[in-house]
Coordinates of N, CA and C and ligand atoms in Angstrom, one line a residue:
X18 N 0.6 12.8 -17.2 CA 1.3 11.8 -16.4 C 0.4 10.7 -16.0
X19 N 0.8 9.5 -16.1 CA 0.0 8.3 -15.7 C 0.8 7.7 -14.5
X20 N 0.3 7.8 -13.3 CA 1.0 7.4 -12.0 C 0.3 6.3 -11.4
X21 N 1.0 5.2 -11.2 CA 0.5 4.0 -10.7 C 0.6 4.0 -9.2
X22 N -0.4 4.0 -8.4 CA -0.4 4.0 -6.9 C -0.5 2.7 -6.3
X23 N 0.5 2.3 -5.5 CA 0.5 1.0 -5.0 C 0.8 1.1 -3.4
X24 N 0.3 0.1 -2.7 CA 0.5 0.1 -1.2 C 0.5 -1.3 -0.8
X25 N 1.3 -1.5 0.4 CA 1.2 -2.9 1.0 C 1.4 -3.9 0.0
X26 N 2.6 -3.9 -0.6 CA 3.1 -5.0 -1.5 C 3.5 -6.3 -0.8
X27 N 4.0 -6.0 0.4 CA 4.2 -7.2 1.4 C 5.0 -8.3 0.8
X28 N 6.0 -8.0 0.0 CA 6.9 -9.1 -0.5 C 6.2 -10.1 -1.5
X29 N 5.0 -9.8 -2.0 CA 4.3 -10.6 -2.7 C 4.6 -10.3 -4.2
X30 N 5.6 -10.9 -4.8 CA 6.1 -10.6 -6.2 C 5.1 -10.9 -7.2
X31 N 4.4 -12.0 -7.1 CA 3.5 -12.4 -8.1 C 2.4 -11.3 -8.3
X32 N 1.9 -10.8 -7.1 CA 0.9 -9.8 -7.1 C 1.3 -8.5 -7.7
X33 N 2.6 -8.1 -7.3 CA 3.2 -6.8 -7.8 C 3.5 -6.9 -9.2
X34 N 4.0 -8.1 -9.8 CA 4.1 -8.2 -11.2 C 2.9 -8.0 -12.1
X35 N 1.8 -8.8 -11.4 CA 0.5 -8.6 -12.1 C 0.0 -7.3 -12.1
X36 N 0.1 -6.6 -11.1 CA -0.4 -5.1 -11.1 C 0.3 -4.3 -12.1
X37 N 1.7 -4.5 -12.2 CA 2.4 -3.6 -13.2 C 2.1 -4.1 -14.6
X38 N 1.9 -5.4 -14.9 CA 1.5 -5.7 -16.2 C 0.2 -5.2 -16.6
X39 N -0.8 -5.3 -15.6 CA -2.1 -4.8 -15.9 C -2.1 -3.3 -16.1
X40 N -1.3 -2.5 -15.3 CA -1.2 -1.1 -15.4 C -0.6 -0.7 -16.8
X41 N 0.5 -1.5 -17.1 CA 1.1 -1.2 -18.4 C 0.3 -1.5 -19.6
X42 N -0.8 -2.4 -19.4 CA -1.7 -2.8 -20.6 C -2.6 -1.6 -20.9
X43 N -2.7 -0.7 -19.9 CA -3.7 0.5 -20.1 C -3.0 1.7 -20.6
X44 N -1.7 1.8 -20.7 CA -1.0 2.9 -21.1 C 0.4 2.9 -20.3
X45 N 1.2 4.0 -20.6 CA 2.5 4.2 -20.0 C 2.5 4.3 -18.6
X46 N 3.5 3.7 -17.9 CA 3.6 3.9 -16.4 C 4.7 5.0 -16.3
X47 N 4.2 6.3 -16.1 CA 5.2 7.3 -16.0 C 6.0 7.2 -14.5
X48 N 5.3 6.9 -13.6 CA 5.8 7.1 -12.2 C 5.0 6.0 -11.3
X49 N 5.7 5.6 -10.3 CA 5.1 4.8 -9.2 C 5.1 5.7 -7.9
X50 N 3.8 5.7 -7.3 CA 3.8 6.1 -5.9 C 3.5 5.0 -5.1
X51 N 4.4 4.8 -4.0 CA 4.4 3.5 -3.2 C 4.0 4.1 -1.7
X52 N 3.0 3.6 -1.2 CA 2.6 4.1 0.2 C 3.0 3.1 1.3
X53 N 4.0 2.4 1.1 CA 4.6 1.8 2.3 C 4.4 0.3 2.4
X54 N 5.2 -0.4 3.3 CA 5.0 -1.8 3.4 C 5.3 -2.6 2.0
X55 N 6.5 -2.4 1.5 CA 7.0 -3.1 0.4 C 7.2 -4.5 0.8
X56 N 7.7 -4.7 2.0 CA 8.1 -6.0 2.6 C 7.2 -6.4 3.7
X57 N 7.5 -7.6 4.2 CA 6.8 -8.2 5.3 C 5.7 -9.2 4.8
X58 N 5.6 -10.4 5.4 CA 4.6 -11.3 5.2 C 4.9 -12.4 4.1
X59 N 5.1 -12.0 2.8 CA 5.5 -13.0 1.8 C 7.0 -13.2 1.6
X60 N 7.2 -14.0 0.5 CA 8.6 -14.6 0.5 C 9.5 -13.9 -0.4
X61 N 9.3 -12.7 -1.0 CA 10.2 -12.2 -2.0 C 10.4 -10.7 -1.7
X62 N 11.0 -10.4 -0.5 CA 11.2 -9.0 -0.1 C 12.2 -8.3 -1.1
X63 N 13.4 -8.9 -1.4 CA 14.4 -8.3 -2.2 C 14.0 -8.1 -3.7
X64 N 13.2 -9.1 -4.2 CA 12.7 -8.9 -5.6 C 11.7 -7.8 -5.7
X65 N 10.9 -7.6 -4.6 CA 9.9 -6.5 -4.6 C 10.5 -5.2 -4.6
X66 N 11.5 -5.1 -3.7 CA 12.3 -3.9 -3.6 C 12.9 -3.5 -5.0
X67 N 13.5 -4.6 -5.6 CA 14.3 -4.4 -7.0 C 13.2 -3.9 -8.0
X68 N 12.1 -4.6 -7.9 CA 11.1 -4.3 -9.0 C 10.5 -2.7 -8.8
X69 N 10.3 -2.3 -7.6 CA 9.9 -1.0 -7.2 C 10.9 0.0 -7.8
X70 N 12.3 -0.4 -7.4 CA 13.3 0.6 -7.9 C 13.6 0.8 -9.3
X71 N 13.0 -0.2 -10.2 CA 13.1 -0.1 -11.5 C 12.3 1.2 -12.2
X72 N 11.5 1.6 -11.5 CA 10.6 2.7 -12.0 C 10.9 4.1 -11.4
X73 N 10.7 5.2 -12.0 CA 10.7 6.4 -11.4 C 9.7 6.4 -10.3
X74 N 10.0 6.9 -9.1 CA 9.0 6.6 -8.0 C 9.2 7.6 -6.9
X75 N 8.0 7.6 -6.2 CA 8.1 8.3 -4.8 C 7.5 7.2 -3.9
X76 N 8.2 7.2 -2.7 CA 7.9 6.0 -1.8 C 8.0 6.5 -0.4
X77 N 7.0 6.2 0.3 CA 7.1 6.4 1.8 C 7.4 5.0 2.6
X78 N 7.7 5.2 3.8 CA 7.9 3.9 4.6 C 6.7 3.5 5.3
X79 N 6.6 2.2 5.5 CA 5.5 1.6 6.3 C 6.1 0.9 7.6
X80 N 5.3 0.5 8.5 CA 5.7 -0.1 9.7 C 6.4 -1.4 9.5
X81 N 6.0 -2.3 8.5 CA 6.7 -3.4 8.2 C 8.0 -3.3 7.6
X82 N 8.2 -2.3 6.8 CA 9.6 -1.9 6.3 C 10.4 -1.5 7.5
X83 N 10.0 -0.8 8.4 CA 10.8 -0.3 9.5 C 11.0 -1.5 10.4
X84 N 10.1 -2.4 10.6 CA 10.4 -3.6 11.5 C 11.5 -4.5 10.9
X85 N 11.3 -4.6 9.6 CA 12.3 -5.6 8.9 C 13.8 -5.1 9.0
X86 N 13.9 -3.8 9.1 CA 15.2 -3.3 9.4 C 15.6 -2.9 10.7
X87 N 14.7 -3.4 11.7 CA 15.1 -3.2 13.1 C 14.8 -1.8 13.7
X88 N 14.1 -1.0 12.8 CA 13.9 0.4 13.3 C 12.6 0.6 14.1
X89 N 11.9 -0.5 14.1 CA 10.6 -0.5 14.9 C 10.5 -1.8 15.6
X90 N 10.2 -1.8 16.8 CA 10.1 -3.1 17.5 C 8.8 -3.8 17.1
X91 N 8.8 -5.2 17.3 CA 7.7 -5.9 16.8 C 6.8 -6.3 18.0
X92 N 7.1 -5.7 19.2 CA 6.2 -6.0 20.4 C 4.8 -5.8 20.2
X93 N 4.3 -5.0 19.3 CA 2.9 -4.8 19.1 C 2.4 -5.5 17.8
X94 N 3.3 -6.3 17.1 CA 2.9 -7.0 15.9 C 2.3 -8.3 16.5
X95 N 1.4 -9.0 15.7 CA 1.0 -10.2 16.0 C 2.2 -11.2 15.8
X96 N 2.2 -12.4 16.5 CA 3.4 -13.2 16.4 C 3.8 -13.6 14.9
X97 N 2.8 -13.9 14.1 CA 3.0 -14.2 12.6 C 3.8 -13.0 11.9
X98 N 3.3 -11.9 12.2 CA 3.8 -10.7 11.5 C 5.3 -10.4 12.1
X99 N 5.5 -10.6 13.4 CA 6.8 -10.4 14.0 C 7.7 -11.4 13.4
X100 N 7.4 -12.7 13.4 CA 8.1 -13.8 12.7 C 8.5 -13.4 11.2
X101 N 7.5 -12.9 10.5 CA 7.9 -12.5 9.1 C 8.9 -11.3 9.0
X102 N 8.8 -10.3 10.0 CA 9.7 -9.2 9.9 C 11.1 -9.6 10.1
X103 N 11.2 -10.7 11.1 CA 12.6 -11.2 11.5 C 13.1 -11.9 10.2
X104 N 12.3 -12.8 9.5 CA 12.6 -13.5 8.4 C 13.1 -12.5 7.3
X105 N 12.2 -11.5 7.1 CA 12.5 -10.5 6.1 C 14.0 -9.8 6.2
X106 N 14.1 -9.4 7.5 CA 15.4 -8.7 7.9 C 16.6 -9.7 7.5
X107 N 16.4 -10.8 7.6 CA 17.6 -11.8 7.4 C 17.7 -12.0 5.9
X108 N 16.7 -11.6 5.1 CA 16.9 -12.0 3.7 C 16.9 -10.7 2.8
X109 N 17.4 -9.6 3.5 CA 17.7 -8.4 2.7 C 19.2 -8.1 2.9
X110 N 19.9 -7.6 1.8 CA 21.1 -7.1 1.9 C 21.4 -5.9 2.7
X111 N 22.6 -5.5 3.1 CA 22.8 -4.3 3.8 C 22.4 -3.1 2.9
X112 N 22.5 -3.2 1.6 CA 22.1 -2.0 0.7 C 20.5 -1.9 0.8
X113 N 19.9 -3.1 0.9 CA 18.4 -3.1 0.8 C 17.9 -2.5 2.1
X114 N 18.5 -2.9 3.2 CA 18.2 -2.2 4.5 C 18.4 -0.8 4.5
X115 N 19.4 -0.3 3.9 CA 19.7 1.1 3.8 C 18.7 1.8 3.0
X116 N 18.2 1.1 2.0 CA 17.1 1.7 1.1 C 15.8 1.9 2.0
X117 N 15.4 0.9 2.6 CA 14.1 1.0 3.4 C 14.3 2.0 4.5
X118 N 15.6 2.2 5.1 CA 15.7 3.1 6.3 C 15.7 4.5 5.7
X119 N 16.0 4.7 4.4 CA 16.1 6.0 3.9 C 14.7 6.5 3.5
X120 N 13.7 5.7 3.4 CA 12.4 6.2 3.0 C 11.7 7.2 3.9
X121 N 11.1 8.2 3.6 CA 10.6 9.2 4.4 C 9.2 8.7 4.9
X122 N 8.7 9.3 6.0 CA 7.3 9.0 6.6 C 6.2 9.7 5.7
X123 N 6.6 10.8 5.2 CA 5.5 11.7 4.6 C 6.2 12.3 3.2
X124 N 5.5 12.4 2.2 CA 5.8 13.1 1.1 C 4.7 13.9 0.4
X125 N 5.0 15.0 0.1 CA 4.0 15.9 -0.7 C 4.5 15.9 -2.2
X126 N 3.5 15.5 -3.1 CA 3.9 15.5 -4.5 C 2.6 16.0 -5.3
X127 N 2.7 16.9 -6.3 CA 1.6 17.4 -6.8 C 0.5 18.0 -5.8
X128 N -0.8 17.5 -6.0 CA -1.8 18.0 -5.0 C -1.9 16.9 -3.9
X129 N -1.0 16.0 -3.7 CA -1.2 14.7 -2.9 C -0.2 14.8 -1.7
X130 N -0.6 14.4 -0.5 CA 0.2 14.0 0.6 C 0.1 12.6 0.7
X131 N 1.4 11.9 0.8 CA 1.4 10.4 1.0 C 1.9 10.1 2.2
X132 N 1.3 9.1 2.9 CA 1.7 8.6 4.2 C 1.2 7.1 4.3
X133 N 1.8 6.3 5.1 CA 1.4 4.9 5.1 C 0.1 4.8 6.0
X134 N 0.1 5.3 7.3 CA -1.0 5.1 8.1 C -1.8 6.3 8.1
X135 N -1.5 7.4 8.8 CA -2.3 8.6 8.8 C -1.4 9.7 9.2
X136 N -1.9 10.9 9.0 CA -1.0 12.1 9.3 C -0.9 12.3 10.9
X137 N -1.8 11.6 11.6 CA -1.7 11.7 13.0 C -0.6 10.7 13.5
X138 N -0.7 9.4 13.0 CA 0.3 8.5 13.4 C 0.8 7.7 12.2
X139 N 1.9 8.4 11.5 CA 2.2 7.9 10.2 C 2.4 6.4 9.9
X140 N 3.1 5.8 10.9 CA 3.4 4.3 10.8 C 2.4 3.3 11.4
X141 N 1.4 3.9 12.1 CA 0.6 3.1 13.0 C -0.9 3.1 12.8
X142 N -1.5 4.3 12.6 CA -2.9 4.4 12.5 C -3.6 3.7 11.4
X143 N -4.6 2.9 11.7 CA -5.3 2.3 10.6 C -6.6 3.4 10.4
X144 N -6.5 4.0 9.3 CA -7.6 5.0 9.1 C -8.7 4.3 8.5
X145 N -9.7 4.1 9.3 CA -10.9 3.2 8.9 C -12.1 3.9 9.3
X146 N -12.2 4.9 10.1 CA -13.4 5.5 10.7 C -13.5 6.9 10.2
X147 N -14.7 7.4 10.2 CA -14.8 8.7 9.8 C -14.2 9.7 10.8
X148 N -14.2 9.2 12.0 CA -13.5 10.2 13.0 C -11.9 10.2 12.7
X149 N -11.4 9.2 12.4 CA -9.9 9.1 12.1 C -9.8 9.9 10.8
X150 N -10.7 9.8 9.9 CA -10.5 10.5 8.6 C -10.5 12.0 9.0
X151 N -11.4 12.4 9.8 CA -11.7 13.8 10.1 C -10.4 14.4 10.7
X152 N -9.8 13.7 11.7 CA -8.5 14.1 12.2 C -7.5 14.2 11.1
X153 N -7.4 13.3 10.3 CA -6.3 13.3 9.2 C -6.5 14.5 8.3
X154 N -7.8 14.7 7.9 CA -8.1 15.9 7.1 C -7.8 17.2 7.7
X155 N -7.8 17.2 9.0 CA -7.5 18.5 9.8 C -6.0 18.8 9.6
X156 N -5.2 17.7 9.5 CA -3.7 17.9 9.4 C -3.3 18.0 8.0
X157 N -4.1 17.7 6.9 CA -3.8 17.5 5.6 C -3.7 18.9 5.0
X158 N -2.5 19.2 4.4 CA -2.5 20.6 3.8 C -2.4 20.7 2.4
X159 N -2.6 19.5 1.7 CA -3.0 19.4 0.2 C -4.4 19.1 0.0
X160 N -4.8 19.3 -1.2 CA -6.3 18.8 -1.4 C -6.6 17.4 -1.3
X161 N -5.6 16.6 -1.5 CA -5.9 15.2 -1.6 C -4.7 14.4 -0.8
X162 N -5.1 13.2 -0.3 CA -4.0 12.5 0.2 C -4.3 11.0 0.0
X163 N -3.2 10.2 0.0 CA -3.1 8.8 -0.2 C -2.5 8.1 1.1
X164 N -3.2 7.1 1.5 CA -2.8 6.3 2.6 C -2.9 4.8 2.2
X165 N -2.1 4.0 3.0 CA -2.3 2.5 2.9 C -2.5 1.8 4.2
X166 N -1.8 0.8 4.6 CA -1.8 0.2 5.9 C -3.0 -0.7 6.3
X167 N -4.3 -0.3 5.9 CA -5.3 -1.2 6.3 C -5.6 -2.1 5.3
X168 N -5.0 -2.0 4.0 CA -5.3 -2.8 3.0 C -6.7 -2.9 2.4
X169 N -7.6 -1.9 2.8 CA -8.9 -1.8 2.3 C -9.0 -0.5 1.5
X170 N -9.5 -0.7 0.2 CA -9.7 0.4 -0.7 C -10.9 1.2 -0.4
X171 N -10.6 2.5 -0.2 CA -11.8 3.4 0.2 C -11.5 4.8 -0.2
X172 N -12.5 5.7 -0.2 CA -12.3 7.1 -0.3 C -13.1 7.7 0.9
X173 N -12.4 8.8 1.4 CA -13.2 9.6 2.4 C -13.2 11.0 1.9
X174 N -14.4 11.6 1.8 CA -14.5 12.9 1.2 C -14.8 13.8 2.4
X175 N -14.2 15.0 2.4 CA -14.5 16.0 3.5 C -15.9 16.5 3.4
X176 N -16.6 16.9 4.5 CA -18.0 17.3 4.3 C -17.9 18.5 5.3
X177 N -18.5 19.7 4.8 CA -18.6 20.9 5.8 C -19.6 20.6 6.9
X178 N -19.1 20.9 8.1 CA -19.9 20.7 9.3 C -20.4 19.3 9.7
X179 N -19.8 18.3 8.9 CA -20.1 16.9 9.4 C -18.9 16.0 9.2
X180 N -18.9 14.9 9.6 CA -17.9 13.9 9.5 C -17.7 13.6 8.0
X181 N -16.5 13.3 7.6 CA -16.3 12.9 6.1 C -17.1 11.6 5.7
X182 N -17.4 11.7 4.5 CA -18.2 10.4 3.9 C -17.3 9.4 3.4
X183 N -17.4 8.2 4.0 CA -16.5 7.1 3.6 C -17.2 6.2 2.6
X184 N -16.5 5.8 1.6 CA -17.1 4.8 0.7 C -16.1 3.8 0.3
X185 N -16.5 2.5 0.2 CA -15.5 1.5 -0.4 C -15.2 1.8 -1.8
X186 N -14.1 1.4 -2.4 CA -13.8 1.5 -3.8 C -13.7 0.1 -4.4
X187 N -14.4 0.0 -5.5 CA -14.4 -1.3 -6.1 C -13.7 -1.3 -7.6
X188 N -13.5 -2.4 -8.2 CA -12.8 -2.5 -9.4 C -13.5 -1.6 -10.4
X189 N -12.8 -0.7 -11.1 CA -13.3 0.1 -12.1 C -13.8 1.4 -11.6
X190 N -14.0 1.6 -10.2 CA -14.4 2.9 -9.9 C -13.5 4.0 -10.2
X191 N -14.1 5.2 -10.7 CA -13.3 6.3 -11.0 C -13.7 7.5 -10.3
X192 N -12.7 8.1 -9.6 CA -12.9 9.4 -8.7 C -12.4 10.6 -9.6
X193 N -13.4 11.5 -9.8 CA -13.0 12.7 -10.4 C -12.5 13.6 -9.4
X194 N -11.3 14.1 -9.5 CA -10.7 15.0 -8.4 C -11.0 16.3 -8.8
X195 N -11.6 17.1 -7.8 CA -12.2 18.3 -8.0 C -11.8 19.2 -6.8
X196 N -12.9 19.9 -6.4 CA -12.8 20.8 -5.2 C -12.8 20.1 -4.0
X197 N -13.4 18.9 -3.9 CA -13.6 18.4 -2.6 C -12.2 17.7 -2.1
X198 N -12.0 18.0 -0.8 CA -10.7 17.5 -0.2 C -11.0 16.0 0.1
X199 N -10.1 15.1 -0.1 CA -10.3 13.7 0.1 C -9.2 12.9 0.4
X200 N -9.4 11.7 0.9 CA -8.4 10.6 1.3 C -8.7 9.4 0.4
X201 N -7.7 8.9 -0.1 CA -7.9 7.6 -0.9 C -6.9 6.5 -0.3
X202 N -7.4 5.3 -0.2 CA -6.6 4.2 0.1 C -6.7 3.3 -1.2
X203 N -5.6 3.0 -2.0 CA -5.7 2.2 -3.2 C -6.0 0.7 -2.8
X204 N -6.0 0.3 -1.6 CA -6.1 -1.1 -1.2 C -4.8 -1.8 -1.2
X205 N -4.6 -3.1 -0.9 CA -3.3 -3.7 -0.8 C -3.0 -4.6 -2.1
X206 N -1.7 -4.2 -2.5 CA -1.2 -5.1 -3.7 C -1.1 -6.6 -3.2
X207 N -0.3 -6.8 -2.1 CA 0.1 -8.1 -1.8 C -0.6 -9.0 -0.7
X208 N -1.6 -8.3 -0.1 CA -2.4 -9.0 0.9 C -3.8 -8.2 1.1
X209 N -4.7 -8.2 0.1 CA -5.9 -7.6 0.3 C -6.7 -8.1 1.5
X210 N -7.4 -7.3 2.1 CA -8.2 -7.5 3.4 C -9.5 -7.1 3.3
X211 N -10.0 -7.0 2.1 CA -11.6 -6.6 2.0 C -12.5 -7.7 1.5
X212 N -11.9 -9.0 1.5 CA -12.7 -10.1 1.3 C -12.5 -10.5 -0.2
X213 N -11.9 -9.6 -1.1 CA -11.6 -9.9 -2.4 C -10.1 -10.2 -2.6
X214 N -9.7 -11.4 -2.9 CA -8.3 -11.7 -3.0 C -7.5 -11.3 -4.0
X215 N -8.2 -10.6 -5.0 CA -7.4 -9.9 -6.2 C -6.5 -8.7 -5.7
X216 N -5.4 -8.6 -6.2 CA -4.5 -7.4 -5.9 C -5.2 -6.1 -6.3
X217 N -5.0 -5.0 -5.4 CA -5.7 -3.8 -5.5 C -4.7 -2.7 -5.8
X218 N -5.0 -1.8 -6.6 CA -4.1 -0.6 -6.9 C -4.9 0.4 -7.7
X219 N -4.2 1.6 -7.7 CA -5.0 2.7 -8.4 C -4.2 3.4 -9.5
X220 N -4.8 4.0 -10.4 CA -4.0 4.8 -11.4 C -4.4 6.3 -11.2
X221 N -3.5 7.1 -11.1 CA -3.8 8.6 -11.2 C -3.5 9.2 -12.5
X222 N -4.5 9.7 -13.1 CA -4.2 10.4 -14.5 C -4.1 11.8 -14.2
X223 N -3.0 12.4 -14.2 CA -2.9 13.9 -13.9 C -3.4 14.8 -14.9
X224 N -3.7 14.4 -16.1 CA -4.2 15.2 -17.2 C -5.7 15.2 -17.0
X225 N -6.3 14.0 -16.8 CA -7.7 13.9 -16.6 C -8.2 14.3 -15.2
X226 N -7.3 14.3 -14.2 CA -7.6 14.5 -12.9 C -8.5 13.4 -12.3
X227 N -8.2 12.2 -12.7 CA -8.9 11.0 -12.1 C -8.1 10.0 -11.4
X228 N -8.6 9.4 -10.5 CA -8.1 8.2 -9.8 C -8.9 7.0 -10.1
X229 N -8.4 6.0 -10.6 CA -9.2 4.7 -10.9 C -8.7 3.5 -10.2
X230 N -9.6 2.9 -9.6 CA -9.3 1.7 -8.8 C -9.4 0.5 -9.7
X231 N -8.2 -0.5 -9.6 CA -8.3 -1.7 -10.4 C -8.0 -2.9 -9.4
X232 N -8.7 -4.1 -9.7 CA -8.4 -5.3 -9.1 C -8.0 -6.2 -10.1
X233 N -6.9 -7.0 -9.7 CA -6.3 -7.9 -10.8 C -6.0 -9.3 -10.1
X234 N -6.3 -10.3 -10.9 CA -5.9 -11.6 -10.4 C -4.4 -11.9 -10.7
X235 N -3.9 -12.7 -9.8 CA -2.5 -13.0 -9.9 C -2.3 -14.4 -9.6
X236 N -1.0 -15.0 -9.8 CA -0.8 -16.4 -9.5 C -0.6 -16.5 -7.9
X237 N -1.8 -16.6 -7.4 CA -1.9 -16.8 -5.9 C -1.3 -18.0 -5.4
X238 N -1.5 -19.1 -6.0 CA -0.9 -20.4 -5.6 C 0.5 -20.3 -5.6
X239 N 1.1 -19.7 -6.5 CA 2.6 -19.6 -6.5 C 3.1 -18.8 -5.3
X240 N 2.5 -17.7 -5.1 CA 2.9 -16.8 -3.9 C 2.8 -17.7 -2.7
X241 N 1.6 -18.4 -2.6 CA 1.4 -19.3 -1.4 C 2.5 -20.4 -1.2
X242 N 2.8 -20.9 -2.3 CA 3.9 -22.1 -2.3 C 5.2 -21.5 -1.8
X243 N 5.6 -20.4 -2.3 CA 6.9 -19.8 -1.9 C 6.8 -19.4 -0.4
X244 N 5.7 -19.0 0.2 CA 5.6 -18.6 1.6 C 5.8 -19.8 2.4
X245 N 5.2 -21.0 2.0 CA 5.3 -22.2 2.7 C 6.7 -22.8 2.6
X246 N 7.3 -22.7 1.4 CA 8.7 -23.2 1.2 C 9.8 -22.4 2.0
X247 N 9.4 -21.2 2.1 CA 10.4 -20.3 2.9 C 10.3 -20.7 4.4
X248 N 9.3 -21.4 4.9 CA 9.2 -21.7 6.3 C 8.5 -20.6 7.0
X249 N 7.8 -19.7 6.4 CA 7.0 -18.7 7.0 C 5.8 -19.2 7.5
X250 N 5.0 -18.6 8.5 CA 3.9 -19.3 9.0 C 2.8 -19.4 7.9
X251 N 2.4 -20.8 7.9 CA 1.4 -21.2 6.8 C 0.1 -20.3 6.6
X252 N -0.3 -19.8 7.7 CA -1.4 -18.9 7.7 C -1.3 -17.7 6.8
X253 N -0.1 -17.3 6.6 CA 0.3 -16.1 5.8 C 0.0 -16.5 4.3
X254 N 0.2 -17.7 4.0 CA -0.2 -18.2 2.7 C -1.7 -18.4 2.6
X255 N -2.4 -19.1 3.5 CA -3.8 -19.4 3.6 C -4.7 -18.0 3.3
X256 N -4.3 -17.0 4.0 CA -5.1 -15.8 4.1 C -5.2 -15.1 2.8
X257 N -4.1 -15.3 1.9 CA -4.3 -14.6 0.6 C -5.5 -15.2 -0.3
X258 N -5.8 -16.5 0.0 CA -7.0 -16.9 -0.7 C -8.3 -16.3 -0.2
X259 N -8.4 -15.9 1.0 CA -9.7 -15.3 1.6 C -9.7 -13.8 1.3
X260 N -8.6 -13.2 1.0 CA -8.4 -11.8 0.9 C -8.8 -11.0 2.2
X261 N -8.1 -11.7 3.3 CA -8.2 -11.2 4.8 C -6.8 -11.2 5.3
Ligands
ZN318 ZN1 0.6 -3.4 5.4

């Protein structure tokens, strides 16, 4: 099976379409694994949900998905994210609300646990430090796990007697999945934050037991234009160009 792993699409249809086209150019897409935050920030929430649902998939919920449907308060969001969450909620049908509300916090499939933030705080924790990775691994019951939320592609590998080893993942990096327990973040599709504006995703090849990271250019100007035309905060368009 060739499984495409996506996280933090954030209503950016141009980025999501580019990722799927790039993934399809490398072989069949047997399944999508989505690590949450399909919506929030950009201007195409309904189209991104529809595109996700076109594929056989497994998806967990993210904090922006919950905020858009009113199941998570936005008091802890920055004002632009809160404004985008309210806008998103108004631009989804009752059925789309229902779909986002139905997504679980955590899923186990094959040898992977999937969660948006971390196993400690599924919808909130930014898993970015070795300490946080250690706590997460303590709670992880499968060999591998996949997280999103920080929009930063990385791998954290468990180490006996010391903190996990964290490393950034770059375009074309291939992880051989073996005995080592690890955590992978495939980066953000719709709003990368590692300084590289290209959409980020990964492919899990279950026959070869590899995870490969990919970066893909997309029509960033079009996504920016839609954000501005929707009346969303202009900074949400600007930041796409910086990858922040
Ligand atoms: Zn996110």
